[in-house]
Amino acid sequence: MIQNKDLIQYILGISDNAMILGQRLGELCGHGPNLETDIALTNISLDLFGQTRSYLQYAAKLKDDGSTEDDMAYLRKEHEYKNVLLVEQPNTDFAYVIVRQFLFDVYHLLFLEQLSESKDQQLSAIATKSIKEVKYHVRFSGDWVKRLGDGTKESHNRIQAAIDILYPYTNEFFEASEVEKLAMSSEIGVNVQDLKTEYLKLVTQLLTEATLTFPEQVYFLSGGKQGKHTEYMGFILADFQYMQRTYPNMSW
Amino acid sequence: MSEAEIKSLEAIFEQRIAQDQKIEPKDWMPEKYRKTHIRQMSQHAHSEIIGMLPEGNWITRAPSLRRKVALLAKVQDEAGHGLYLYSACETLGISRNELYDQLHSGKAKYSSIFNYPTITWADIGAIGWLVDGAAIINQVPLCNTSYGPYARAMVRVCKEESFHQRQGYEIMLTLCRGTEEQKAMAQDALNRWWWPSLMMLGPTDDESVHTEQSMKWKLKRKTNDELRQQFIDQTVPQADILGITVPDKELKFNEERGSYDFGPIDWEEFWQVVKGNGPCNKQRINARVSAWDNGEWVRDAAVAYAQKQEDKKMATAS
Ligand SMILES: [Fe+2]
Ligand SMILES: [Fe+2]
Ligand SMILES: [Fe+2]
C-alpha cells in the first residue's frame, strides 16, 4: 500500500501539469489571433483548472490537516511544484502555444486513459471525467498543428521552430519519478514508460500529415518532476502566488 | 426608386416598429437605420472585447482557484458577447474586418469605462458589481429593440451580465466581511469606479445627440439621466449592505422624489477619456492592435490550409 504522503505527492505531480499549463494559457486571454481561438484557449485553461481543483480537493482531504485546495495550490516553494518542464515554457508566439499544447495533450490523454483504470476510485473518477475534455483539447491543438504546418511558408517555419525548441522537453513524461514508481507498483499510478511508444506514434503521424518533422539530434531535458525548474517558473509563481503571499491567511 | 416610393416604404417601416414588429436583416430599412445600428452594435461589440483586457489583467493573479475559474469564465463570456454582437452587426452588411479596422484606427468608440486601470483584486469585484450592473441597466431595454438580431443577442447577453453582476458583488461582499485590509481594498475600488460607472450611462440628456431618434427605433426606452438615476437608486443600498461609502458627499435620499440626489459629475473627465486621454486608452488599443497584427500569420495560415484542403477535395472529385 502506498502511504498518503506519497499519494499526495503523486497527485501533485499530475495536478501541477494541469495547473501550470492552465496558468500559461490564462496569460493569453484577450490577446489571441482571433476571438474564436481566444475563446477556445480560455476554455482549455478552464478545463485544466477545473481538473486541478478536483485533484487538489482530493489531495487536501488526504492530507487531513485542515489544508484547502488553495493551500495546496498556492503555498509551496518553487522546488515543491512537480510539473514537467514543458508546461512552463512561455507563450513565445501562437506556434509555441499550439505545439506546447499538442505535445502535452497527446500525452495527457494517454495518461488519463490509464489513470481511469486506477485502483484509487477518486483518481479513476477524475480521470474519466477529464478524458472527455482532453479529447477536445487534442483535437483543437492537433487541428492547429495541421493548419500551421501545412498553411503558409511562414506558419510552417514558425511551427517547425517551435517543435525544435519544445520537443526536447517531451521525454520527461516517460521518465518515472520515485513517487510515480511507488504509485505504479500499488496499481494506483500509471506506468508512464509504457506510454512512450504510442505517444511517438500518434505525434509522428500527425506531424507527418502536417508536413512537419521532429528535430534530428535531440538532447532531452527534464527535472520538473524533481522540482528542478526552468528560469520561467519563478516568474509564473510570482504572478500566481502574488495575492496569497502578499495577503496571507485571508479568504477571497 | 422614386422619392414617393421611398417615403411610403419608410412609413410602412416606421409603422411596423411602432407595432412592435421586429426588423430582420432581409427587410427593407432606411439607410440611417442601418448606419445607426452598425454604429451602436459595433460599439457594443468593441466594448465587450476591450472589456476583456482590464479583467484579463487579473487572471494570472486571482487569489484563489475558485476565483480564477470564475474570472476566466467571465472573460470568456465577454468574448462570446463580442462574437454574437459582431455577427449580429454583420447582418447589416459590414464585415468583421471592417469593424476591427474601425476599432483599431480609433474611428469606432467603445465604452470609456474600460480605459480605467484594474490595480487591485477588488477592482474585479467592483467591475462586476458596478460596470456589469450599469451595463444591464443600459441593455435590458434592448432585449425589446426593433432590430431582431440585436434584440436576440441582447437576451442572451443580459442573462450572463446579471450573473457577472452577482458574482462581482459577491467578491465585494467577501472582501467587506474580511480583514480591515480587504475592506479598505473594497472601499478604494468603489472610490475609483463609482464616478466612471455613472458616466457609463451616457452624457446628460441635454447633451446627448442621438436620444430622440433612438427612442423611436427602440434603441433607447429611457433617457440617460433616467437610467443613471435608476442605477444610483439600485446601487446605493447595495453599498450600504457592504458597509462601504459611495464617494459623493452630496448623495442623499430625497423622500419627496423617492430617489437619491447626487453630486455633479465631472463631464470634463468623461470627454477627455472619450477623446483618448484616459489612463489606459493607448494601452487598450495597442493591446488589440498587437493581438491582431501578431495574429495575422495565423489567420493567413488557416485560410491557406482550408484552401489546400478544398483543392485536394476538388482534385479527388474530378
Ligand atoms: Fe458582456
Ligand atoms: Fe455588455
Ligand atoms: Fe459582463
XYZ file of C-alpha atoms and ligand atoms in Angstrom:
573
model
C 0.000 0.000 0.000
C 1.162 3.486 -0.840
C 1.265 5.920 2.054
C -0.899 9.028 1.996
C 2.071 11.341 1.872
C 3.340 9.639 -1.279
C -0.094 9.535 -2.823
C -0.383 13.270 -2.233
C 2.945 13.790 -3.969
C 1.764 11.660 -6.829
C -1.421 13.716 -7.173
C 0.508 16.982 -7.053
C 2.647 15.785 -9.956
C -0.484 15.293 -12.032
C -2.297 18.433 -10.976
C 0.727 20.721 -11.308
C 0.912 19.882 -15.008
C -2.682 20.952 -15.460
C -2.329 23.987 -13.215
C 0.834 25.466 -14.673
C -0.328 24.936 -18.244
C -3.696 26.482 -17.314
C -1.815 29.444 -15.857
C 0.212 29.898 -19.035
C -2.958 29.836 -21.121
C -4.544 32.325 -18.741
C -1.887 34.861 -19.724
C -3.216 34.834 -23.265
C -6.824 35.639 -22.571
C -7.835 38.600 -24.746
C -4.666 38.527 -26.837
C -5.284 35.683 -29.282
C -5.160 35.888 -33.083
C -8.967 35.988 -33.246
C -11.951 35.732 -30.925
C -12.602 32.080 -31.689
C -9.125 30.922 -30.667
C -9.262 33.217 -27.661
C -12.425 31.506 -26.514
C -11.067 28.032 -27.225
C -7.792 28.571 -25.357
C -9.606 30.091 -22.402
C -11.850 27.070 -22.422
C -8.871 24.738 -22.260
C -7.448 26.777 -19.401
C -10.790 26.478 -17.608
C -10.840 22.710 -18.086
C -7.307 22.417 -16.744
C -8.073 24.490 -13.662
C -11.261 22.501 -13.123
C -9.221 19.318 -13.156
C -6.627 20.905 -10.883
C -9.310 21.674 -8.349
C -10.625 18.114 -8.347
C -7.160 16.706 -7.776
C -6.250 19.225 -5.107
C -9.500 18.861 -3.211
C -8.747 15.183 -3.056
C -5.131 15.788 -2.029
C -6.273 18.200 0.684
C -8.663 15.586 2.014
C -5.886 13.015 2.137
C -3.650 15.482 3.906
C -6.337 15.808 6.547
C -4.821 18.719 8.480
C -7.314 21.405 7.515
C -5.432 22.301 4.319
C -7.585 23.559 1.466
C -7.183 23.232 -2.282
C -5.770 26.762 -2.268
C -3.166 25.962 0.378
C -2.096 23.061 -1.782
C -2.086 25.142 -4.961
C -0.530 28.372 -3.763
C 1.583 27.844 -0.701
C 4.501 25.821 -1.882
C 8.117 26.717 -2.674
C 9.204 26.515 -6.257
C 11.020 23.212 -5.815
C 7.855 21.675 -4.369
C 5.980 22.079 -7.655
C 6.326 18.890 -9.675
C 5.102 19.766 -13.156
C 7.126 18.750 -16.197
C 9.241 21.476 -17.777
C 7.222 21.532 -20.990
C 4.160 23.160 -19.442
C 6.088 26.099 -18.021
C 7.547 27.114 -21.392
C 6.465 30.627 -22.410
C 3.880 31.835 -24.928
C 6.570 32.926 -27.363
C 4.092 33.040 -30.239
C 0.953 31.202 -31.289
C 3.038 28.375 -32.765
C 4.683 27.744 -29.378
C 1.317 27.829 -27.678
C -0.080 25.249 -30.069
C 2.956 22.971 -30.045
C 3.240 23.030 -26.258
C -0.452 22.220 -26.089
C -0.345 19.461 -28.649
C 2.732 17.759 -27.213
C 1.089 17.820 -23.814
C -2.449 16.928 -24.893
C -1.463 13.705 -26.641
C 0.431 12.580 -23.568
C -2.332 13.807 -21.262
C -4.994 11.750 -22.992
C -2.910 8.559 -22.971
C -2.104 9.180 -19.332
C -5.717 9.741 -18.312
C -6.902 6.674 -20.176
C -4.587 4.635 -17.973
C -5.374 6.590 -14.832
C -9.062 5.927 -15.324
C -8.202 2.277 -14.591
C -6.527 3.172 -11.311
C -7.435 1.195 -8.219
C -7.879 4.531 -6.492
C -11.522 5.324 -7.136
C -11.182 9.062 -6.767
C -8.350 9.304 -9.260
C -10.138 6.993 -11.610
C -13.267 9.161 -11.426
C -11.378 12.399 -12.022
C -9.549 10.835 -14.949
C -12.731 9.540 -16.507
C -14.344 12.928 -16.318
C -11.231 14.681 -17.671
C -10.882 12.377 -20.667
C -13.903 13.951 -22.334
C -12.348 17.389 -22.033
C -8.885 16.355 -23.092
C -10.178 14.614 -26.216
C -11.383 18.012 -27.300
C -8.017 19.578 -26.425
C -6.183 17.049 -28.593
C -8.491 17.779 -31.475
C -8.126 21.525 -31.124
C -4.342 21.566 -30.870
C -3.922 18.833 -33.491
C -6.076 20.741 -35.979
C -3.987 23.831 -35.439
C -0.733 21.902 -35.862
C -2.040 20.861 -39.263
C -3.185 24.343 -40.203
C 0.095 25.933 -39.229
C 2.272 23.126 -40.579
C 0.518 22.931 -43.922
C -0.637 26.551 -44.126
C 1.782 29.183 -45.382
C 5.535 29.123 -45.611
C 5.759 31.466 -42.658
C 3.443 29.412 -40.465
C 5.310 26.252 -41.416
C 8.640 27.767 -40.443
C 7.310 29.158 -37.205
C 5.732 25.931 -36.034
C 8.760 23.887 -37.065
C 10.900 26.233 -34.973
C 8.567 25.744 -32.010
C 8.763 21.964 -32.389
C 12.547 22.089 -32.496
C 12.616 24.023 -29.244
C 9.859 22.189 -27.382
C 10.334 18.602 -28.458
C 13.348 18.078 -26.161
C 11.029 18.508 -23.182
C 8.772 15.590 -24.102
C 10.834 12.687 -22.849
C 10.311 13.801 -19.282
C 6.749 12.493 -19.477
C 8.082 8.949 -19.675
C 10.835 9.156 -17.052
C 9.119 7.743 -13.974
C 9.976 9.538 -10.757
C 10.322 7.658 -7.470
C 6.817 8.521 -6.441
C 5.423 7.523 -9.820
C 7.107 4.146 -9.429
C 5.583 3.745 -5.985
C 2.118 4.648 -7.244
C 2.531 2.313 -10.158
C 3.584 -0.639 -8.036
C 0.489 -0.235 -5.893
C -1.675 -0.185 -9.028
C -2.779 3.351 -8.400
C -0.440 5.152 -10.744
C 0.184 4.976 -14.459
C 3.171 3.232 -15.970
C 4.410 6.260 -17.874
C 7.255 4.414 -19.587
C 4.689 2.284 -21.347
C 3.050 5.300 -22.948
C 6.071 6.343 -24.946
C 5.687 4.128 -28.000
C 2.063 5.015 -28.548
C 2.819 8.686 -27.925
C 5.574 8.832 -30.505
C 3.389 7.001 -32.973
C 0.475 9.415 -32.575
C 2.585 12.541 -32.600
C 4.670 11.418 -35.580
C 1.536 10.569 -37.532
C 0.077 13.990 -37.088
C 3.328 15.844 -37.660
C 3.832 13.950 -40.894
C 0.350 14.852 -42.004
C 1.188 18.456 -41.152
C 4.428 18.258 -43.225
C 6.484 18.715 -40.056
C 9.328 16.727 -38.514
C 10.986 16.097 -35.194
C 14.436 17.570 -34.812
C 17.110 15.009 -35.541
C 19.669 15.171 -32.796
C 17.896 15.750 -29.545
C 19.299 16.094 -26.093
C 16.279 15.664 -23.845
C 15.711 17.980 -20.901
C 13.962 17.138 -17.658
C 13.932 17.928 -13.943
C 10.469 19.326 -13.292
C 9.259 16.129 -11.683
C 12.100 16.528 -9.163
C 11.244 20.179 -8.616
C 14.153 21.494 -10.675
C 12.515 24.033 -12.918
C 13.450 26.433 -15.695
C 14.065 30.126 -15.097
C 10.499 30.801 -16.154
C 8.965 29.081 -13.163
C 9.825 31.729 -10.577
C 8.004 34.365 -12.599
C 4.987 32.155 -13.137
C 4.761 31.658 -9.398
C 5.351 35.329 -8.651
C 2.140 36.100 -10.515
C 0.286 33.031 -9.417
C 1.053 33.395 -5.719
C 1.016 37.188 -5.577
C -2.220 37.625 -3.645
C -1.762 34.687 -1.309
C 1.762 35.783 -0.438
C 1.002 39.474 -0.082
C -2.154 38.961 1.970
C -1.656 35.715 3.864
C -4.441 33.926 5.731
C -7.414 35.672 4.194
C -10.395 34.339 2.370
C -11.338 35.642 -1.030
C -36.935 54.068 -56.653
C -38.822 57.312 -56.697
C -38.888 59.591 -53.729
C -42.567 58.851 -53.213
C -41.918 55.132 -53.151
C -39.183 55.583 -50.549
C -41.491 57.737 -48.473
C -44.145 55.059 -48.469
C -41.612 52.331 -47.599
C -40.432 54.478 -44.737
C -43.959 54.958 -43.500
C -44.596 51.215 -43.526
C -41.259 50.659 -41.810
C -41.937 53.125 -39.021
C -45.378 51.655 -38.553
C -44.012 48.158 -38.195
C -41.682 49.348 -35.466
C -44.495 51.207 -33.745
C -46.454 47.939 -33.737
C -43.535 46.210 -32.065
C -42.687 44.093 -35.070
C -39.064 43.074 -35.469
C -36.986 44.253 -38.399
C -34.984 41.395 -39.880
C -31.788 41.557 -41.985
C -33.544 40.959 -45.304
C -36.220 43.604 -44.699
C -36.009 46.964 -46.324
C -34.682 49.614 -43.946
C -33.762 53.268 -44.216
C -30.054 53.869 -44.679
C -29.951 55.877 -41.495
C -31.411 52.986 -39.503
C -28.767 50.678 -40.882
C -25.926 53.093 -40.134
C -27.148 53.887 -36.644
C -27.415 50.208 -35.837
C -23.980 49.416 -37.192
C -22.586 52.186 -35.059
C -24.325 51.181 -31.859
C -23.943 47.422 -32.220
C -20.294 47.580 -33.185
C -19.603 49.988 -30.364
C -21.183 47.470 -28.053
C -19.189 44.576 -29.556
C -15.952 46.548 -29.239
C -16.767 47.300 -25.604
C -17.117 43.604 -24.880
C -13.706 42.727 -26.254
C -11.887 45.774 -24.925
C -13.539 44.939 -21.608
C -11.704 41.606 -21.604
C -8.405 43.435 -21.111
C -8.770 45.106 -17.693
C -10.269 41.933 -16.260
C -7.873 39.629 -18.077
C -5.179 41.584 -16.276
C -6.055 39.671 -13.075
C -6.450 36.138 -14.376
C -2.904 35.075 -13.576
C -3.091 36.715 -10.139
C -6.566 35.689 -8.987
C -6.358 34.959 -5.254
C -7.937 31.500 -5.249
C -8.602 28.721 -7.719
C -12.341 29.261 -7.428
C -11.977 32.952 -8.273
C -9.584 32.211 -11.094
C -12.016 29.806 -12.712
C -14.891 32.274 -12.309
C -12.833 35.102 -13.802
C -11.684 33.003 -16.750
C -15.296 32.065 -17.377
C -16.400 35.670 -17.129
C -13.811 36.963 -19.550
C -14.711 34.113 -21.873
C -18.375 35.158 -21.681
C -17.392 38.671 -22.711
C -15.563 37.256 -25.725
C -18.743 35.348 -26.522
C -20.776 38.552 -26.258
C -18.355 40.214 -28.641
C -18.795 37.312 -31.021
C -22.628 37.418 -31.101
C -22.672 41.162 -31.402
C -20.183 41.204 -34.270
C -22.211 38.509 -36.001
C -25.433 40.453 -35.445
C -23.722 43.543 -36.807
C -22.507 41.668 -39.875
C -26.150 41.018 -40.845
C -26.274 44.717 -41.691
C -23.779 44.271 -44.484
C -20.446 45.129 -42.924
C -17.586 42.674 -42.403
C -15.873 41.861 -39.174
C -12.568 43.038 -40.636
C -14.048 46.441 -41.428
C -15.364 46.655 -37.887
C -11.953 45.787 -36.470
C -10.319 48.376 -38.694
C -12.650 50.991 -37.274
C -11.726 49.977 -33.739
C -8.007 49.832 -34.403
C -7.890 53.148 -36.216
C -9.783 54.876 -33.419
C -12.741 55.657 -35.670
C -15.112 53.495 -33.629
C -15.720 54.107 -29.959
C -16.137 51.668 -27.108
C -17.305 52.104 -23.560
C -14.951 54.562 -21.876
C -15.046 52.745 -18.570
C -12.524 50.221 -19.855
C -9.924 52.952 -20.121
C -9.510 52.862 -16.358
C -6.903 50.565 -14.819
C -7.525 47.486 -12.653
C -4.907 47.919 -9.979
C -6.160 45.683 -7.180
C -8.151 42.473 -6.918
C -11.096 44.479 -5.574
C -11.352 46.131 -8.979
C -12.512 42.791 -10.344
C -15.320 42.826 -7.803
C -16.146 46.465 -8.486
C -16.264 45.937 -12.234
C -18.687 43.042 -11.906
C -20.857 44.873 -9.439
C -20.843 48.366 -10.949
C -19.811 48.062 -14.579
C -21.807 44.956 -15.406
C -24.549 46.470 -13.233
C -24.643 49.671 -15.294
C -24.405 47.638 -18.496
C -27.505 45.690 -17.513
C -29.439 48.890 -16.923
C -28.386 50.103 -20.358
C -29.083 46.808 -22.046
C -32.201 45.232 -20.600
C -34.427 47.594 -22.613
C -32.551 46.478 -25.740
C -33.968 42.974 -25.411
C -37.076 44.552 -26.988
C -35.325 46.727 -29.506
C -36.628 46.823 -33.071
C -33.764 45.106 -34.872
C -34.306 41.351 -34.494
C -30.695 40.074 -34.436
C -29.719 42.737 -31.899
C -32.698 42.034 -29.655
C -31.999 38.301 -29.667
C -28.294 38.796 -28.950
C -29.193 41.041 -26.026
C -31.472 38.476 -24.410
C -28.589 36.069 -24.139
C -26.049 38.731 -23.195
C -28.213 40.192 -20.425
C -28.654 36.823 -18.728
C -24.915 36.433 -18.478
C -24.341 40.030 -17.433
C -26.614 39.616 -14.441
C -24.668 36.544 -13.449
C -21.480 38.631 -13.675
C -23.052 41.344 -11.606
C -23.949 38.964 -8.782
C -20.529 37.391 -8.931
C -18.836 40.795 -8.698
C -20.995 41.783 -5.782
C -20.119 38.533 -4.066
C -16.403 39.331 -4.451
C -17.066 42.705 -2.810
C -19.093 41.085 -0.040
C -16.298 38.639 0.723
C -13.794 41.499 0.905
C -16.054 43.582 3.122
C -16.529 40.685 5.524
C -12.801 40.014 5.535
C -9.930 41.815 7.220
C -9.554 45.581 7.545
C -7.077 45.480 4.705
C -9.554 43.730 2.457
C -12.318 46.138 3.341
C -10.030 49.068 2.573
C -9.291 47.476 -0.782
C -13.022 47.296 -1.491
C -13.560 50.920 -0.461
C -10.699 52.092 -2.621
C -12.142 50.257 -5.611
C -15.561 51.839 -5.057
C -13.915 55.247 -4.823
C -12.261 54.809 -8.189
C -15.071 53.072 -10.082
C -18.134 54.952 -8.839
C -17.956 58.064 -10.981
C -16.805 56.359 -14.169
C -19.727 53.936 -13.695
C -22.194 56.819 -13.528
C -20.653 58.180 -16.711
C -21.294 54.835 -18.411
C -24.975 55.702 -18.619
C -24.046 58.395 -21.120
C -23.943 62.186 -21.271
C -26.783 64.157 -19.689
C -29.935 64.389 -21.757
C -29.385 67.938 -22.969
C -26.022 66.901 -24.418
C -26.988 63.556 -25.847
C -27.177 63.722 -29.629
C -28.978 60.544 -30.537
C -31.727 60.188 -27.971
C -34.850 61.178 -29.888
C -34.264 59.036 -32.960
C -33.092 56.170 -30.777
C -36.293 56.268 -28.767
C -38.348 55.888 -31.916
C -36.357 52.864 -33.027
C -36.413 51.391 -29.517
C -32.653 51.583 -29.265
C -33.497 53.501 -26.146
C -36.518 53.435 -23.878
C -35.398 55.784 -21.184
C -33.123 58.787 -21.260
C -29.549 58.634 -19.983
C -30.480 60.640 -16.898
C -33.351 58.312 -16.077
C -31.095 55.305 -16.430
C -28.457 56.938 -14.254
C -30.990 57.621 -11.539
C -32.154 54.022 -11.717
C -28.577 52.817 -11.374
C -27.890 55.022 -8.366
C -31.128 54.088 -6.635
C -30.366 50.431 -7.092
C -26.687 50.564 -6.190
C -26.521 52.802 -3.114
C -28.434 50.353 -0.879
C -26.084 47.614 -2.065
C -23.103 49.698 -0.955
C -24.843 50.146 2.407
C -25.080 46.378 2.821
C -21.384 46.107 2.031
C -20.683 48.783 4.629
C -18.625 50.929 2.288
C -19.254 54.535 1.345
C -20.187 55.918 -2.031
C -17.673 58.715 -2.688
C -20.234 61.502 -3.099
C -20.754 63.958 -0.243
C -23.952 65.256 -1.786
C -25.540 61.847 -2.067
C -28.761 61.886 -0.056
C -32.098 60.137 -0.222
C -34.813 62.526 -1.320
C -38.059 61.419 0.365
C -40.163 63.517 -1.948
C -38.760 62.040 -5.145
C -38.231 58.617 -3.641
C -34.763 58.717 -5.198
C -31.238 59.683 -4.335
C -29.971 63.196 -5.051
C -26.351 63.162 -6.104
C -23.442 65.489 -6.730
C -22.194 66.846 -10.038
C -20.411 64.524 -12.455
C -17.059 65.637 -13.839
C -18.014 65.667 -17.512
C -14.687 67.214 -18.416
C -13.035 63.962 -17.329
C -15.597 61.965 -19.305
C -14.972 63.830 -22.550
C -11.210 63.658 -22.066
C -11.391 59.881 -21.704
C -13.709 59.629 -24.715
C -11.189 61.654 -26.722
C -8.438 59.184 -25.898
C -6.783 60.835 -22.933
C -7.851 58.399 -20.220
C -5.362 56.454 -18.124
C -5.381 53.363 -20.371
C -6.784 54.337 -23.788
C -3.497 53.819 -25.545
C -2.685 50.544 -23.806
C -6.117 49.124 -24.631
C -5.940 49.950 -28.314
C -2.317 48.860 -28.526
C -3.186 45.525 -26.948
C -5.948 44.956 -29.514
C -3.846 46.118 -32.441
C -0.880 43.989 -31.488
C -3.048 40.899 -30.891
C -4.494 41.460 -34.347
C -1.189 42.167 -36.072
C 0.622 39.307 -34.336
C -2.227 37.014 -35.311
C -2.140 37.836 -38.981
C 0.174 34.992 -39.976
C -2.049 32.601 -38.006
C -5.215 33.708 -39.769
C -3.404 33.568 -43.120
C -2.271 30.036 -42.365
C -5.829 28.951 -41.550
C -7.080 30.373 -44.844
C -4.238 28.801 -46.844
C -4.792 25.434 -45.184
C -8.540 25.495 -45.821
C -7.867 26.370 -49.456
C -5.446 23.449 -49.828
C -7.997 21.073 -48.336
C -10.604 22.397 -50.725
C -8.244 21.938 -53.682
C -7.498 18.374 -52.622
C -11.199 17.607 -52.425
C -11.733 19.027 -55.906
C -8.819 17.008 -57.256
C -10.164 13.722 -55.894
C -13.720 14.530 -57.011
C -12.734 15.172 -60.637
Fe -20.588 41.352 -21.744
Fe -22.014 44.345 -22.295
Fe -20.187 41.036 -18.248
